[in-house]
mmCIF file with all atom_site columns, C-alpha atoms in Angstrom:
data_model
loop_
_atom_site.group_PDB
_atom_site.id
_atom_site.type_symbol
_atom_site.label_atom_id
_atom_site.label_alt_id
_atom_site.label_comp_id
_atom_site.label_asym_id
_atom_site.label_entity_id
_atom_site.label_seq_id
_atom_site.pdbx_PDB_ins_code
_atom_site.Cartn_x
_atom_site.Cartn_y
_atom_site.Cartn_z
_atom_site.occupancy
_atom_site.B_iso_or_equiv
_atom_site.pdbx_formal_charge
_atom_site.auth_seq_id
_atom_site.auth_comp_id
_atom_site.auth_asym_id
_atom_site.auth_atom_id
_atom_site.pdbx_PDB_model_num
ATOM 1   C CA . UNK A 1 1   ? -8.525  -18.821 -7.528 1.00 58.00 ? 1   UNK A CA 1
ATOM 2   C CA . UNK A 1 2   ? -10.039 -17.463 -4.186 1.00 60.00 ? 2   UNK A CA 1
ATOM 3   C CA . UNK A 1 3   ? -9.083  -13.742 -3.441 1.00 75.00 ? 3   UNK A CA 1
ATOM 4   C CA . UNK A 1 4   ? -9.304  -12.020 -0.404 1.00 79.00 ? 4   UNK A CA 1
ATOM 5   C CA . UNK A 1 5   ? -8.527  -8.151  0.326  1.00 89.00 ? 5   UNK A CA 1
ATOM 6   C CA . UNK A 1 6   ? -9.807  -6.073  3.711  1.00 90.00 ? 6   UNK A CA 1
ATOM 7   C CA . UNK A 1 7   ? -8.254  -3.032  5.435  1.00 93.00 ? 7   UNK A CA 1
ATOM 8   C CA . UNK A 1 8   ? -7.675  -2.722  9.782  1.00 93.00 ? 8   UNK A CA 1
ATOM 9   C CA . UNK A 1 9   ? -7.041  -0.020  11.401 1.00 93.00 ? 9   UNK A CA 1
ATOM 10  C CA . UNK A 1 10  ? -5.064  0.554   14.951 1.00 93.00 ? 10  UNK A CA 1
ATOM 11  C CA . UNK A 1 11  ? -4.415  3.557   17.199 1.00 92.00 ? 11  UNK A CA 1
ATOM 12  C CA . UNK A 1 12  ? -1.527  3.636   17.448 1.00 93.00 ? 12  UNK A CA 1
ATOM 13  C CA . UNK A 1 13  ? 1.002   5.626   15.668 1.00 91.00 ? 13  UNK A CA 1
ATOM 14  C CA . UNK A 1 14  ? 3.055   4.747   12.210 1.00 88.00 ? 14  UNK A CA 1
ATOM 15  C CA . UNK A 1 15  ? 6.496   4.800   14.748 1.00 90.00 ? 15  UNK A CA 1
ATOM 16  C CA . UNK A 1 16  ? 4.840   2.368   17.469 1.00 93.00 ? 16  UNK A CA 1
ATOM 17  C CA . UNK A 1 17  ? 3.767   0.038   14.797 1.00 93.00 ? 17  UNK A CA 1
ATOM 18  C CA . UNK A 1 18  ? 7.849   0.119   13.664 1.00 93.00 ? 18  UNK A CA 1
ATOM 19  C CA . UNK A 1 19  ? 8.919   -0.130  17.219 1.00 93.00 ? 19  UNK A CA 1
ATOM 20  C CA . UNK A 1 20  ? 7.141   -3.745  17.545 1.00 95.00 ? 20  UNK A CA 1
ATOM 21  C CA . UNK A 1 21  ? 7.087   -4.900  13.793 1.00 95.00 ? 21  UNK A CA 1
ATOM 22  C CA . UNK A 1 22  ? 9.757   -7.147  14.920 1.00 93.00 ? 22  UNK A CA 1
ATOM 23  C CA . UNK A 1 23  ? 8.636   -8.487  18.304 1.00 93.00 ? 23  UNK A CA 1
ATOM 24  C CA . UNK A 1 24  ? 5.030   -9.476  17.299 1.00 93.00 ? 24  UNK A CA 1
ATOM 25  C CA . UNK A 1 25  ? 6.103   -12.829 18.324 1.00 91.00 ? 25  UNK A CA 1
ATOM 26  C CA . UNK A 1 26  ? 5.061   -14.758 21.079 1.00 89.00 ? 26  UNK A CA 1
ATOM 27  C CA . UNK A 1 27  ? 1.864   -13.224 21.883 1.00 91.00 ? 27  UNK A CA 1
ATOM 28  C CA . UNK A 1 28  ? -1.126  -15.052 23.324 1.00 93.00 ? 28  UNK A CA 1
ATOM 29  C CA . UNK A 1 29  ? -3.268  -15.207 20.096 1.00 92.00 ? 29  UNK A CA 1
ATOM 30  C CA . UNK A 1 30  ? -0.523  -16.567 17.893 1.00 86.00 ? 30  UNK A CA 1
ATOM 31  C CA . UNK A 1 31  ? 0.404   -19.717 19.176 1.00 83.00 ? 31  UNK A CA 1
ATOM 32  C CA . UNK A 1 32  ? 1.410   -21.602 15.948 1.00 79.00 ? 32  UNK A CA 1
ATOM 33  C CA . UNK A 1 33  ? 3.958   -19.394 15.269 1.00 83.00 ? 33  UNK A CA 1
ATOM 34  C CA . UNK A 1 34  ? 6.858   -21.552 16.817 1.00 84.00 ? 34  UNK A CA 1
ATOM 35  C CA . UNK A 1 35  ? 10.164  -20.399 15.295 1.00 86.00 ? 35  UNK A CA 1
ATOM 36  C CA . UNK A 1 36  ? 11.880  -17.071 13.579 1.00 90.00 ? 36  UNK A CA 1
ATOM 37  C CA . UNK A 1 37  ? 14.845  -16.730 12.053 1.00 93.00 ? 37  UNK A CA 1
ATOM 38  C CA . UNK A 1 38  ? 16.387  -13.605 9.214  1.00 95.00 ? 38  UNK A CA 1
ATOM 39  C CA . UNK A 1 39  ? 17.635  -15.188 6.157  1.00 96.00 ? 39  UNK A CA 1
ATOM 40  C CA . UNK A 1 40  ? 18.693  -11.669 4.875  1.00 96.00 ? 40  UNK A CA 1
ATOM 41  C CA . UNK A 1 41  ? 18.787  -8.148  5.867  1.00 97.00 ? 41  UNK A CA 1
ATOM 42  C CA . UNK A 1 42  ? 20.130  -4.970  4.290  1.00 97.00 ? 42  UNK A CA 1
ATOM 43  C CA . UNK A 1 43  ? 18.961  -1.529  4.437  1.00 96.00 ? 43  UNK A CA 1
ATOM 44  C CA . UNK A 1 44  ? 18.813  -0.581  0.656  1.00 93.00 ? 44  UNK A CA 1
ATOM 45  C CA . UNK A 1 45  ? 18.046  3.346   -0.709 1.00 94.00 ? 45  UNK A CA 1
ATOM 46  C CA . UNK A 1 46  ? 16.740  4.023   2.924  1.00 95.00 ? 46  UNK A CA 1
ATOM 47  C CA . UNK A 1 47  ? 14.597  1.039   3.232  1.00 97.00 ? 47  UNK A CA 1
ATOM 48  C CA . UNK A 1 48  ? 14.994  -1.659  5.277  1.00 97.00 ? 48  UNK A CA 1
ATOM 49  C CA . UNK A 1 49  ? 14.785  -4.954  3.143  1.00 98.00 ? 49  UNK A CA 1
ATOM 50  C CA . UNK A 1 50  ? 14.365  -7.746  5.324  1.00 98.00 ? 50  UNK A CA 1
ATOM 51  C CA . UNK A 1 51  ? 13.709  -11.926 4.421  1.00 98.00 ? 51  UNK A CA 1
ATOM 52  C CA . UNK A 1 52  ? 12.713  -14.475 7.551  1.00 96.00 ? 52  UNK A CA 1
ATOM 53  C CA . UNK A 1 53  ? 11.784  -18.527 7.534  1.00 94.00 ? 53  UNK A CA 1
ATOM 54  C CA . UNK A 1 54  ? 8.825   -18.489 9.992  1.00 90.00 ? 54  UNK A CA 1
ATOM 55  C CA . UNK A 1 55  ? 7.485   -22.271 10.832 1.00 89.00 ? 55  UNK A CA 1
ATOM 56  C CA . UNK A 1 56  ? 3.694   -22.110 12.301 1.00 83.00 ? 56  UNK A CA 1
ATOM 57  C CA . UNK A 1 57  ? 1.754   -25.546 12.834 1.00 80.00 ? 57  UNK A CA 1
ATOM 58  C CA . UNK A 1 58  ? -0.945  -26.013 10.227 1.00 71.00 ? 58  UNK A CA 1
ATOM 59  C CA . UNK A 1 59  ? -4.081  -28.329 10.998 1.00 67.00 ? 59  UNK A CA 1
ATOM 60  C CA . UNK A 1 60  ? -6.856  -28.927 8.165  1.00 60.00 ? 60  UNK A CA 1
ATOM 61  C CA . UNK A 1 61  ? -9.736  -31.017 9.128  1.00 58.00 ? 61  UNK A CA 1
ATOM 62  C CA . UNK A 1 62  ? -12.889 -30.368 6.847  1.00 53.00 ? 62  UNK A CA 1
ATOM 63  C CA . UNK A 1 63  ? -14.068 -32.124 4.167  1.00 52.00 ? 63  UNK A CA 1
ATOM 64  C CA . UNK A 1 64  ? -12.958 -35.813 4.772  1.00 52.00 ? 64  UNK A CA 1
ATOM 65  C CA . UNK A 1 65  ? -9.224  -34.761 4.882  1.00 55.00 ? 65  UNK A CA 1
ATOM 66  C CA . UNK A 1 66  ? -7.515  -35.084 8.195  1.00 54.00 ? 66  UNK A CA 1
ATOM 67  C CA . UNK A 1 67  ? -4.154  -33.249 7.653  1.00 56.00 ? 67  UNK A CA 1
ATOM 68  C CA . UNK A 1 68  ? -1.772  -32.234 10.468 1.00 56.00 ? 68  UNK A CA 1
ATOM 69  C CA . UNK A 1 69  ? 1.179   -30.228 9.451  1.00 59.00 ? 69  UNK A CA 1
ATOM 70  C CA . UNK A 1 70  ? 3.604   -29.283 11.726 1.00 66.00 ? 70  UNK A CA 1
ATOM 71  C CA . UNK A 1 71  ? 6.256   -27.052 11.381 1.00 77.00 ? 71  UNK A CA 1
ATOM 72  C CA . UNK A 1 72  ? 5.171   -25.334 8.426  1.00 84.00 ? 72  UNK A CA 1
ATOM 73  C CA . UNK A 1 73  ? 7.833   -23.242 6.745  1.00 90.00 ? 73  UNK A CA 1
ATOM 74  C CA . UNK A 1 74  ? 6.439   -19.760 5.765  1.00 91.00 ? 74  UNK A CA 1
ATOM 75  C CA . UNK A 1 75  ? 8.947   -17.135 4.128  1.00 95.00 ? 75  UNK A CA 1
ATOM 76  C CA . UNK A 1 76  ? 8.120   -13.219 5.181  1.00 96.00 ? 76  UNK A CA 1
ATOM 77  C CA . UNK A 1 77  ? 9.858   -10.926 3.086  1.00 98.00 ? 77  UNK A CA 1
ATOM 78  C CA . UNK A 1 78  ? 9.740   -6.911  4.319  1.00 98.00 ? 78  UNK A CA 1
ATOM 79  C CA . UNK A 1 79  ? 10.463  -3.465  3.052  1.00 98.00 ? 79  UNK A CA 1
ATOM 80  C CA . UNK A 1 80  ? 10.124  -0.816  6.242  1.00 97.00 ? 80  UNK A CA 1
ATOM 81  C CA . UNK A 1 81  ? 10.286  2.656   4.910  1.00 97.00 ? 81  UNK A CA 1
ATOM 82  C CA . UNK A 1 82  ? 10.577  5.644   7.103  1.00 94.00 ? 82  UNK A CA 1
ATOM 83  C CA . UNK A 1 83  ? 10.663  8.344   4.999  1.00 95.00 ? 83  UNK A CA 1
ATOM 84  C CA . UNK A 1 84  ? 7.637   7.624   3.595  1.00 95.00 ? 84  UNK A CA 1
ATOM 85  C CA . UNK A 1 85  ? 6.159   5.684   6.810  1.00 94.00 ? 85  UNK A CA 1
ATOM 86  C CA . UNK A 1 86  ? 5.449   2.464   5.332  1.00 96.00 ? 86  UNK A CA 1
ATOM 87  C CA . UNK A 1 87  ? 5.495   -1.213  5.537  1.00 97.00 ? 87  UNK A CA 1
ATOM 88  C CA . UNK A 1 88  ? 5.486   -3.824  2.909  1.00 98.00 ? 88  UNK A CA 1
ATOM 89  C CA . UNK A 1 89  ? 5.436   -7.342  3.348  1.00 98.00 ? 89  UNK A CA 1
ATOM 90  C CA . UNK A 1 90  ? 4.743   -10.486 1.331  1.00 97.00 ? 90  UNK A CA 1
ATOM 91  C CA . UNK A 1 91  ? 4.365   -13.589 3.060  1.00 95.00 ? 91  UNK A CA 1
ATOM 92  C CA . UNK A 1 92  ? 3.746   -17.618 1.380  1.00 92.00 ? 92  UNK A CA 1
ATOM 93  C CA . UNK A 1 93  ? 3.893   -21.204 2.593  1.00 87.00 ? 93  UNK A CA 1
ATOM 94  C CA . UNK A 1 94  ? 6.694   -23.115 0.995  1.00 86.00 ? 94  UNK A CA 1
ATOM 95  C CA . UNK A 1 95  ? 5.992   -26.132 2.933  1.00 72.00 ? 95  UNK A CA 1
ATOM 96  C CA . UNK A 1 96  ? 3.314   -27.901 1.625  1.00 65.00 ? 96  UNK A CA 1
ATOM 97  C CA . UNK A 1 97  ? 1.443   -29.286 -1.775 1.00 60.00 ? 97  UNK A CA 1
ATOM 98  C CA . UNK A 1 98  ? -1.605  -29.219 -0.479 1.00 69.00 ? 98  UNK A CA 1
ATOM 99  C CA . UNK A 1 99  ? -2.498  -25.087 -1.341 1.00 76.00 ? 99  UNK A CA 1
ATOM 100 C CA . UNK A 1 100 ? -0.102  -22.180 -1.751 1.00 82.00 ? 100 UNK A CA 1
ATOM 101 C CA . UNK A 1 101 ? -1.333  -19.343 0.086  1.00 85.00 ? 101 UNK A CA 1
ATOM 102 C CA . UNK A 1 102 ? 0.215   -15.594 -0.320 1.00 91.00 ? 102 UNK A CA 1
ATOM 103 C CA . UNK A 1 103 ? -0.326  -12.650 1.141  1.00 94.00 ? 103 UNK A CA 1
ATOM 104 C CA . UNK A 1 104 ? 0.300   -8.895  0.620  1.00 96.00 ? 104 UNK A CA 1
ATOM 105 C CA . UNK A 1 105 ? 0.004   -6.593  3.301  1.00 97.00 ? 105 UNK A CA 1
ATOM 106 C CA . UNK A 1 106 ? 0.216   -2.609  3.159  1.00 97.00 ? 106 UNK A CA 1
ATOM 107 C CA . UNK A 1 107 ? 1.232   -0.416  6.764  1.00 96.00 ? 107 UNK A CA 1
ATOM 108 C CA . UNK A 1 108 ? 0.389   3.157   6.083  1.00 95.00 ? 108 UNK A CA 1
ATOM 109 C CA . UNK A 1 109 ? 0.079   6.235   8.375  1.00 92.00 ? 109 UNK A CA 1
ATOM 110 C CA . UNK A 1 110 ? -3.491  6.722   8.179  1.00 87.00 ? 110 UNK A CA 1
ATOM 111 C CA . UNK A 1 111 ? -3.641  10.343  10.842 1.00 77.00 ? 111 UNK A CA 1
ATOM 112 C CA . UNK A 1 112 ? -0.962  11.372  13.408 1.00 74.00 ? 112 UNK A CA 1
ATOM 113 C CA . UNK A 1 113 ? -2.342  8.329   15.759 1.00 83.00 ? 113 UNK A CA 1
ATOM 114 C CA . UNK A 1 114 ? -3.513  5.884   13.922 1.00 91.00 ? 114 UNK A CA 1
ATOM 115 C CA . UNK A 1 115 ? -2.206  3.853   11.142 1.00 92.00 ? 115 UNK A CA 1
ATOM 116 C CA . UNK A 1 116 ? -4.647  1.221   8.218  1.00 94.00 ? 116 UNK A CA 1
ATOM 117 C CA . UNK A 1 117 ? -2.708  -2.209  7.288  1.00 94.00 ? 117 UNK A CA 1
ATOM 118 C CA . UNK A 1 118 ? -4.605  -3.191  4.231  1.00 96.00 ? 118 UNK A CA 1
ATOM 119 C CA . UNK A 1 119 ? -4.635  -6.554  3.183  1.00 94.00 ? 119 UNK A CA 1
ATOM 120 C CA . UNK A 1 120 ? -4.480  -8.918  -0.026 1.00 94.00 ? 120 UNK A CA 1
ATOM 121 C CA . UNK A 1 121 ? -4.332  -12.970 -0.095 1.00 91.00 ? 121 UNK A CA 1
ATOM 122 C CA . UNK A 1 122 ? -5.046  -15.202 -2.830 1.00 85.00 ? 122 UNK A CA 1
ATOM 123 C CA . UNK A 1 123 ? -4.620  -19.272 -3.256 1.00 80.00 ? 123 UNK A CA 1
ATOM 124 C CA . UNK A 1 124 ? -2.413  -19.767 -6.130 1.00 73.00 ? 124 UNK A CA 1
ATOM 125 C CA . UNK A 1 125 ? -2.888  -23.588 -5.807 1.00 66.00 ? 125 UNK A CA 1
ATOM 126 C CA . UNK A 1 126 ? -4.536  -26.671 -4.686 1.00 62.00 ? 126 UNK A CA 1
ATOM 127 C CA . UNK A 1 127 ? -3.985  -30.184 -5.497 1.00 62.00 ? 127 UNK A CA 1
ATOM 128 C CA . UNK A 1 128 ? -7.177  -31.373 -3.255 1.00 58.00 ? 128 UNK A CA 1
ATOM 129 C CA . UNK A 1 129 ? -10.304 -33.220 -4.781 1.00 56.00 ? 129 UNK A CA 1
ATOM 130 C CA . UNK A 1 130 ? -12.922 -30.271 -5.180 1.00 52.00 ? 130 UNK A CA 1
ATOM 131 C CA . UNK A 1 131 ? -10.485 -27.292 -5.160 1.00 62.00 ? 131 UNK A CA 1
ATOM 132 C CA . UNK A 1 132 ? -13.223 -24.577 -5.479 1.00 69.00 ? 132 UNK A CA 1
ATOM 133 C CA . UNK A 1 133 ? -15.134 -25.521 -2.170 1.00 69.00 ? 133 UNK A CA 1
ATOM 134 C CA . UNK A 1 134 ? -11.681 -26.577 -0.361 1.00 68.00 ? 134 UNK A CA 1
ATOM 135 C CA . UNK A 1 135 ? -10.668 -22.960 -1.427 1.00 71.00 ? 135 UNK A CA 1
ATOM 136 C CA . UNK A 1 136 ? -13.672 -21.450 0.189  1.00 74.00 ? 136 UNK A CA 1
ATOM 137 C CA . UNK A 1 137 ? -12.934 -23.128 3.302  1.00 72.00 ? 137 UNK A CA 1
ATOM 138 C CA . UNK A 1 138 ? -9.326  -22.271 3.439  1.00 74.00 ? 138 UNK A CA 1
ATOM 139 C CA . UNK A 1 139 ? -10.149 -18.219 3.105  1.00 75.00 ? 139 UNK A CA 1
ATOM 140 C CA . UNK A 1 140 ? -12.794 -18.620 5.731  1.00 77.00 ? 140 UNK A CA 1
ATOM 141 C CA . UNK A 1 141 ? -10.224 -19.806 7.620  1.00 77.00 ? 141 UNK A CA 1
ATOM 142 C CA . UNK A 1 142 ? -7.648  -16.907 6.816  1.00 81.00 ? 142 UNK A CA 1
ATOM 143 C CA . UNK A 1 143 ? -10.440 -14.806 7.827  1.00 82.00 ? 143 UNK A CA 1
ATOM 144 C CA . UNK A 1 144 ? -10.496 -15.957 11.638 1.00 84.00 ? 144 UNK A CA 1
ATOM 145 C CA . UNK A 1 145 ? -6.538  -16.512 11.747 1.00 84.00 ? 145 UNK A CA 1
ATOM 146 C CA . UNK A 1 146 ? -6.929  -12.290 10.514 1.00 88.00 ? 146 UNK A CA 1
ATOM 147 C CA . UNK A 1 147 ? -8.742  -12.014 12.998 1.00 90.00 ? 147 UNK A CA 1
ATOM 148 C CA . UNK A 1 148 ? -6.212  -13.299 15.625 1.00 90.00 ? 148 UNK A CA 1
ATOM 149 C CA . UNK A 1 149 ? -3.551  -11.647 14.027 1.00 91.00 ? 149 UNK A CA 1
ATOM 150 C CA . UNK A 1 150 ? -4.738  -8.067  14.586 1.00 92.00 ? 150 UNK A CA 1
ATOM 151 C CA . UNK A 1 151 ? -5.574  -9.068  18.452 1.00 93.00 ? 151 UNK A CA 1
ATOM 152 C CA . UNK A 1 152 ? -2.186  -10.557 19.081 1.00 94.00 ? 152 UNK A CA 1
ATOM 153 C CA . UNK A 1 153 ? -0.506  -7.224  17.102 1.00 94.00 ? 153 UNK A CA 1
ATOM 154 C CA . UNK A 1 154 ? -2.662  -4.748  19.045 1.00 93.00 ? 154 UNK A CA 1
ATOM 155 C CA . UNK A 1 155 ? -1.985  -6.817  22.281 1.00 94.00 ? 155 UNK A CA 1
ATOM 156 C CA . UNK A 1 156 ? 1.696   -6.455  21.456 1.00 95.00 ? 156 UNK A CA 1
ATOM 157 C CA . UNK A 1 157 ? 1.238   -2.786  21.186 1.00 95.00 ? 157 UNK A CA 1
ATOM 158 C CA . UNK A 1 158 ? -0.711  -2.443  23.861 1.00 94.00 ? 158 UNK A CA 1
ATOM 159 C CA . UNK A 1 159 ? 1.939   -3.925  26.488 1.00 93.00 ? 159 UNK A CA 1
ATOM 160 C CA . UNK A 1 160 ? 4.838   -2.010  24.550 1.00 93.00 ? 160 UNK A CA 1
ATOM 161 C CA . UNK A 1 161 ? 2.592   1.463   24.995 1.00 91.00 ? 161 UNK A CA 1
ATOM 162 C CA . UNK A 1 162 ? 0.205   1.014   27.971 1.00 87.00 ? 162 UNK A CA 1
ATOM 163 C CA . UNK A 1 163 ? -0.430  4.881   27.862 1.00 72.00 ? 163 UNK A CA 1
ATOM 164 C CA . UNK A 1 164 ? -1.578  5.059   24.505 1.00 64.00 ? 164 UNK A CA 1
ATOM 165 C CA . UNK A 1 165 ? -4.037  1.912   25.258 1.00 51.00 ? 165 UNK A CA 1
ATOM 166 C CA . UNK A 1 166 ? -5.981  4.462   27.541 1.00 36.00 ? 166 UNK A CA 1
ATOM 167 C CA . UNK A 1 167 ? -6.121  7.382   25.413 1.00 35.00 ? 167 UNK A CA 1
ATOM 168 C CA . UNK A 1 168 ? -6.363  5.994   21.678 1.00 38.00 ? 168 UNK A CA 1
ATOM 169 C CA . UNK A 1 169 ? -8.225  2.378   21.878 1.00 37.00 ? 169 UNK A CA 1
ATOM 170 C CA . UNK A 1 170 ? -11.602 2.723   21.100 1.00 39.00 ? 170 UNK A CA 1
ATOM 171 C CA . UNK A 1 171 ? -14.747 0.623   21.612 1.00 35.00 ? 171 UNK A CA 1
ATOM 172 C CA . UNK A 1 172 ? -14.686 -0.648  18.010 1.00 34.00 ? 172 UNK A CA 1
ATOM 173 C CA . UNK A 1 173 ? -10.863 -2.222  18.090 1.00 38.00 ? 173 UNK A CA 1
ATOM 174 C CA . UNK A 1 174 ? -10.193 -5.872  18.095 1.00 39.00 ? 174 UNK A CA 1
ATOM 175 C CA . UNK A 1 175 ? -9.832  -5.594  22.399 1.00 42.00 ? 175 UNK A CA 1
ATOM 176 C CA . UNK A 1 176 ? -11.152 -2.534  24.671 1.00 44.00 ? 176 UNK A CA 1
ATOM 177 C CA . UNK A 1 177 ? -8.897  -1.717  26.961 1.00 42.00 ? 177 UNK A CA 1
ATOM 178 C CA . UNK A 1 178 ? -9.867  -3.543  30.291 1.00 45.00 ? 178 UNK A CA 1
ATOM 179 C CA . UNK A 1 179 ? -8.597  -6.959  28.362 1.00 47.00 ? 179 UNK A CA 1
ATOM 180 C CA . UNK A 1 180 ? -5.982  -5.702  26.778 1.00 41.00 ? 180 UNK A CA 1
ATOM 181 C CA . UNK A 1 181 ? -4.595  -4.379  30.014 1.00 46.00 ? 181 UNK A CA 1
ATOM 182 C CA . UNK A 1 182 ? -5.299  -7.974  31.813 1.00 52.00 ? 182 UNK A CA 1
ATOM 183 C CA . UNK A 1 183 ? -3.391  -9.708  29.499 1.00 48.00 ? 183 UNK A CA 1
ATOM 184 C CA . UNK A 1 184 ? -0.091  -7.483  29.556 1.00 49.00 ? 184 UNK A CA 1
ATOM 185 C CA . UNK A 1 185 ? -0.191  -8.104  33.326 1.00 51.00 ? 185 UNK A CA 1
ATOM 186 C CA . UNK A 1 186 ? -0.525  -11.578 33.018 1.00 52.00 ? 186 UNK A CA 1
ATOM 187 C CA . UNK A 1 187 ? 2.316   -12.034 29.780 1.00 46.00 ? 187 UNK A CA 1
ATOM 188 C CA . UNK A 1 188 ? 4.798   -10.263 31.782 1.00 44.00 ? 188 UNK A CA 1
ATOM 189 C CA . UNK A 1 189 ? 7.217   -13.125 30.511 1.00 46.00 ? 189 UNK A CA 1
ATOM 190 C CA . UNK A 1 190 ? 6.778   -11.326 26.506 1.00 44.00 ? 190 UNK A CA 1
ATOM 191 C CA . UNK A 1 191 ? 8.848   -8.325  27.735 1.00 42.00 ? 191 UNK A CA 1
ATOM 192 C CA . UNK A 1 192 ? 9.539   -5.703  25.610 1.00 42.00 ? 192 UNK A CA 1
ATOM 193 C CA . UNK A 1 193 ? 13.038  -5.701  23.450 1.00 44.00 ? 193 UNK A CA 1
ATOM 194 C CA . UNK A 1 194 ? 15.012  -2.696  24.656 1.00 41.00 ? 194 UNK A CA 1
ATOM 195 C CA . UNK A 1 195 ? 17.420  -2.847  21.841 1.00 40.00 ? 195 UNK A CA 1
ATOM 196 C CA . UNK A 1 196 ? 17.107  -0.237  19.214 1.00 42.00 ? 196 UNK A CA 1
ATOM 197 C CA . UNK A 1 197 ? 15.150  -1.111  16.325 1.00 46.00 ? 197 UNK A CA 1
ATOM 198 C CA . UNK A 1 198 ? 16.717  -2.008  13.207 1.00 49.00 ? 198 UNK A CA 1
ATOM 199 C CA . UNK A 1 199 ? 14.332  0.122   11.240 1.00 46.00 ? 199 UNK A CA 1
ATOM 200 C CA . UNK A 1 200 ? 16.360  3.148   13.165 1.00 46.00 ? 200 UNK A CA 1
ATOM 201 C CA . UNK A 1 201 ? 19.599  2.925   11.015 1.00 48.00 ? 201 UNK A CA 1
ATOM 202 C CA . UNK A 1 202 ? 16.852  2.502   7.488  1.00 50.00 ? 202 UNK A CA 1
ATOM 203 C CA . UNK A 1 203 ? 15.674  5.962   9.225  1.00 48.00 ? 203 UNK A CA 1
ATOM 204 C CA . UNK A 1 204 ? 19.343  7.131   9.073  1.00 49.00 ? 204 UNK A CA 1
ATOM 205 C CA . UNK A 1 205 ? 20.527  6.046   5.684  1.00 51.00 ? 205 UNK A CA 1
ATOM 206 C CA . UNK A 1 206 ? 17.098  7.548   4.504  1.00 54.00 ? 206 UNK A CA 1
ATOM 207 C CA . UNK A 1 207 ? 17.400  11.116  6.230  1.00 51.00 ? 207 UNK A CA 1
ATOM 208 C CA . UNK A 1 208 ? 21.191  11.202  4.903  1.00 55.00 ? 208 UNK A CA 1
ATOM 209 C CA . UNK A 1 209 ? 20.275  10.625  1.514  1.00 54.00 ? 209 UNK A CA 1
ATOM 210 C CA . UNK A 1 210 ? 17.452  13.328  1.016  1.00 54.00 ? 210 UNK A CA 1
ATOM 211 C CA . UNK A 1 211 ? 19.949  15.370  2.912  1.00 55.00 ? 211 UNK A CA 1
#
């Protein structure tokens, strides 16, 4: 079994990062996500407990396999906290025999304008000739598609809060700020929501019962 853990951090704060949890989709570095849709949602003891179907189009093309998946069904299940200003989520592929992938992943405040999303993700199977080197490739490749996960969630964050992108990005995030500014102007078409967030009435049942 390959494992793979790492920590990111983004400066933004823990309330920004609930503002947009739900609208990280479309952005321009996620393109095989293709569909979302809640399968459940209740706010339980103050937390938001929330279960989606996600389909993304998976392509594996190393090793003498030529595989094309489309469609991909991927469960995302969610706990939003915030009392404690937190964010759970556990995410799999149910979709496919050819390797089970999950993957844990922990939103914390980290300082008043910033908040750390740590990261777990492990292959619980393969049914491909030489799993062990077919495993190695698959994390290497959950390593980029990391990668473009953090740029398309600051990117998201960065067209929701264009303020904050001046005063809190620094040199050493995912995008500096001349980039991340070009590409809100030009994705004018991934509007914010201006509903109010369903993590809002979590907040509620939370602050009523500590009260």
């Amino acid at each position: 079994m390959k494992f793979f853990e790492g920590e990111d951090i983004f400066h933004y704060s823990w309330h920004q990062i609930a503002e947009v949890f739900w609208f990280r989709y479309p952005n321009p570095f996620s393109k095989h996500v293709r569909t979302e849709d809640v399968l459940y949602r209740k706010v339980e003891d103050g937390i938001l407990h929330t279960m989606r179907l996600l389909t993304k189009t998976v392509r594996f093309t190393s090793f003498g396999y030529n595989i094309a998946i489309k469609n991909e069904p991927i469960i995302e299940e969610s706990f939003i906290d915030p009392v404690n200003k937190t964010i759970r989520t556990c995410t799999w592929n149910i979709g496919t025999s050819v390797a089970r992938i999950k993957e844990l992943c922990f939103y914390k405040e980290r300082e008043k304008s910033s908040f750390a999303v740590e990261r777990k993700a492990w292959i619980e199977r393969t049914r491909l000739y030489l799993p062990s080197l077919f495993e190695s490739y698959l994390i290497h490749r959950f390593q980029k598609n990391v990668q473009k996960t953090c740029k398309g969630l600051e990117f998201v964050l960065a067209q929701k809060y264009p303020s904050s992108v001046a005063v809190e990005i620094k040199p050493s995030s995912f995008l500096d700020k001349e980039k991340i500014c070009e590409k809100a102007r030009k994705a004018k078409d991934i509007a914010a929501s201006k509903t109010v967030p369903l993590f809002a009435a979590a907040y509620a049942a939370g602050a009523d019962k500590q009260g």
